[in-house]
Short mmCIF file of C-alpha atoms in Angstrom, two decimals:
data_model
loop_
_atom_site.label_atom_id
_atom_site.label_comp_id
_atom_site.label_asym_id
_atom_site.label_seq_id
_atom_site.Cartn_x
_atom_site.Cartn_y
_atom_site.Cartn_z
CA UNK A 78 37.43 70.85 116.83
CA UNK A 79 38.87 67.56 118.03
CA UNK A 80 35.56 65.77 117.47
CA UNK A 81 35.38 67.15 113.92
CA UNK A 82 38.98 66.06 113.11
CA UNK A 83 38.31 62.65 114.68
CA UNK A 84 35.24 62.24 112.49
CA UNK A 85 37.21 63.12 109.30
CA UNK A 86 40.06 60.75 110.18
CA UNK A 87 37.56 57.97 110.94
CA UNK A 88 35.73 58.60 107.66
CA UNK A 89 38.94 58.59 105.49
CA UNK A 90 41.05 56.12 107.54
CA UNK A 91 41.76 53.73 104.64
CA UNK A 92 42.65 56.53 102.22
CA UNK A 93 44.99 58.19 104.73
CA UNK A 94 46.73 54.85 105.35
CA UNK A 95 47.25 54.27 101.62
CA UNK A 96 48.62 57.81 101.13
CA UNK A 97 51.02 57.40 104.07
CA UNK A 98 52.28 54.06 102.69
CA UNK A 99 52.78 55.54 99.21
CA UNK A 100 54.71 58.49 100.66
CA UNK A 101 56.95 56.16 102.72
CA UNK A 102 57.63 53.95 99.67
CA UNK A 103 58.49 56.99 97.53
CA UNK A 104 60.89 58.29 100.19
CA UNK A 105 62.55 54.86 100.33
CA UNK A 106 62.85 54.64 96.54
CA UNK A 107 64.34 58.13 96.32
CA UNK A 108 66.88 57.33 99.06
CA UNK A 109 67.92 54.08 97.36
CA UNK A 110 68.28 55.76 93.96
CA UNK A 111 70.45 58.49 95.46
CA UNK A 112 72.68 55.92 97.22
CA UNK A 113 72.94 53.82 94.04
CA UNK A 114 73.92 56.84 91.97
CA UNK A 115 76.64 57.80 94.47
CA UNK A 116 77.97 54.24 94.54
CA UNK A 117 78.03 53.93 90.75
CA UNK A 118 79.69 57.33 90.33
CA UNK A 119 82.35 56.43 92.90
CA UNK A 120 83.13 53.03 91.34
CA UNK A 121 82.92 54.04 87.67
CA UNK A 122 86.69 54.36 87.27
CA UNK A 123 87.77 51.86 89.92
CA UNK A 124 89.37 49.45 87.45
CA UNK A 125 90.28 51.98 84.76
CA UNK A 126 94.00 51.20 85.13
CA UNK A 127 93.38 47.53 84.24
CA UNK A 128 91.41 48.64 81.18
CA UNK A 129 94.08 51.17 80.19
CA UNK A 130 96.92 48.67 80.63
CA UNK A 131 95.10 46.12 78.46
CA UNK A 132 94.59 48.69 75.74
CA UNK A 133 98.22 49.78 76.04
CA UNK A 134 99.42 46.16 75.67
CA UNK A 135 97.17 45.73 72.64
CA UNK A 136 98.79 48.80 71.04
CA UNK A 137 102.35 47.91 72.10
CA UNK A 138 102.19 44.25 71.11
CA UNK A 139 102.13 43.67 67.38
CA UNK A 140 101.85 39.88 67.73
CA UNK A 141 98.40 38.68 68.80
CA UNK A 142 100.06 35.49 70.10
CA UNK A 143 101.91 37.41 72.82
CA UNK A 144 100.88 36.15 76.25
CA UNK A 145 100.13 38.28 79.29
CA UNK A 146 100.49 37.13 82.91
CA UNK A 147 97.96 38.78 85.22
CA UNK A 148 95.57 38.21 88.10
CA UNK A 149 93.00 40.43 86.35
CA UNK A 150 92.78 37.87 83.61
CA UNK A 151 89.21 38.44 82.40
CA UNK A 152 89.52 42.22 81.95
CA UNK A 153 93.07 41.92 80.64
CA UNK A 154 92.05 39.33 78.05
CA UNK A 155 89.11 41.47 76.96
CA UNK A 156 90.96 44.76 76.57
CA UNK A 157 94.33 43.47 75.32
CA UNK A 158 92.81 40.84 73.02
CA UNK A 159 95.66 38.54 74.11
CA UNK A 160 95.67 35.22 75.92
CA UNK A 161 96.26 35.64 79.64
CA UNK A 162 98.02 33.37 82.09
CA UNK A 163 97.03 33.51 85.75
CA UNK A 164 99.81 34.59 88.13
CA UNK A 165 100.07 31.85 90.79
CA UNK A 166 100.62 32.43 94.50
CA UNK A 167 104.03 30.78 94.36
CA UNK A 168 106.99 32.48 92.66
CA UNK A 169 108.69 29.23 91.64
CA UNK A 170 105.47 28.16 89.88
CA UNK A 171 105.46 31.45 88.01
CA UNK A 172 109.12 30.97 87.00
CA UNK A 173 108.15 27.59 85.51
CA UNK A 174 105.28 29.22 83.62
CA UNK A 175 107.67 31.88 82.28
CA UNK A 176 110.10 29.21 81.09
CA UNK A 177 107.37 27.09 79.45
CA UNK A 178 104.90 29.65 78.08
CA UNK A 179 107.16 32.72 77.81
CA UNK A 180 104.65 35.51 78.44
CA UNK A 181 105.73 38.85 77.04
CA UNK A 182 103.93 41.00 79.62
CA UNK A 183 103.15 40.81 83.30
CA UNK A 184 100.57 42.99 85.05
CA UNK A 185 100.76 43.57 88.78
CA UNK A 186 97.62 45.27 90.07
CA UNK A 187 96.49 46.10 93.59
CA UNK A 188 92.91 45.32 92.52
CA UNK A 189 93.37 41.56 92.40
CA UNK A 190 95.31 40.97 95.63
CA UNK A 191 98.66 40.05 94.07
CA UNK A 192 101.07 37.76 95.93
CA UNK A 193 103.71 39.59 97.95
CA UNK A 194 106.57 38.28 95.79
CA UNK A 195 105.27 40.18 92.73
CA UNK A 196 105.95 43.63 94.20
CA UNK A 197 109.72 43.46 93.69
CA UNK A 198 109.83 40.70 91.08
CA UNK A 199 111.07 43.06 88.36
CA UNK A 200 113.97 44.12 90.61
CA UNK A 201 115.03 40.57 91.40
CA UNK A 202 114.52 39.51 87.78
CA UNK A 203 115.83 42.72 86.21
CA UNK A 204 117.79 40.71 83.66
CA UNK A 205 114.57 39.39 82.12
CA UNK A 206 111.80 41.87 83.08
CA UNK A 207 111.60 45.62 82.78
CA UNK A 208 108.86 48.01 83.94
CA UNK A 209 107.32 49.76 80.94
CA UNK A 210 104.17 51.38 82.32
CA UNK A 211 103.02 52.52 85.75
CA UNK A 212 99.50 53.64 86.56
CA UNK A 213 98.92 55.84 89.60
CA UNK A 214 95.82 56.92 91.44
CA UNK A 215 95.52 60.09 93.46
CA UNK A 216 94.53 59.09 96.98
CA UNK A 217 94.26 61.74 99.69
CA UNK A 218 96.34 64.20 97.68
CA UNK A 219 99.17 61.72 97.05
CA UNK A 220 99.95 59.70 93.96
CA UNK A 221 100.17 55.99 94.70
CA UNK A 222 100.91 53.24 92.16
CA UNK A 223 97.99 50.94 91.48
CA UNK A 224 99.23 48.92 88.50
CA UNK A 225 102.59 48.05 86.94
CA UNK A 226 103.16 46.58 83.49
CA UNK A 227 106.36 44.61 82.98
CA UNK A 228 107.73 43.48 79.62
CA UNK A 229 110.06 40.55 79.16
CA UNK A 230 113.34 41.60 77.57
#
């Protein structure tokens, strides 16, 4: 029996090698497609709060000249259809921008690594800024804020 099997393998060696390679490639492709699908499904809504806040600003703001301050400036500009100013790392720089450009909205989002001073800016500047919209994400069974929209009074 072993001699017979050896003779068959020797006779079809090239064909067996090609079939084995094709099977390995197909297994690899299937694995990659499954991983890609899982990754895309997981990340599909990862920036939905930025999109939703931009659409909310577009609806809330009647003047297309209203400015928005945000670190998510590309997405915010696209969805709000408003000009966007970049929030700088330094609070005093931002205060100068507010005085000069007078943005109507400010978006603080965890997705764009905001400076630490932005987290309580609306509390320290409560006379000029008010929170108008908060977006939360359910993480591990708990709601946690992911984005805050402030409006200048």
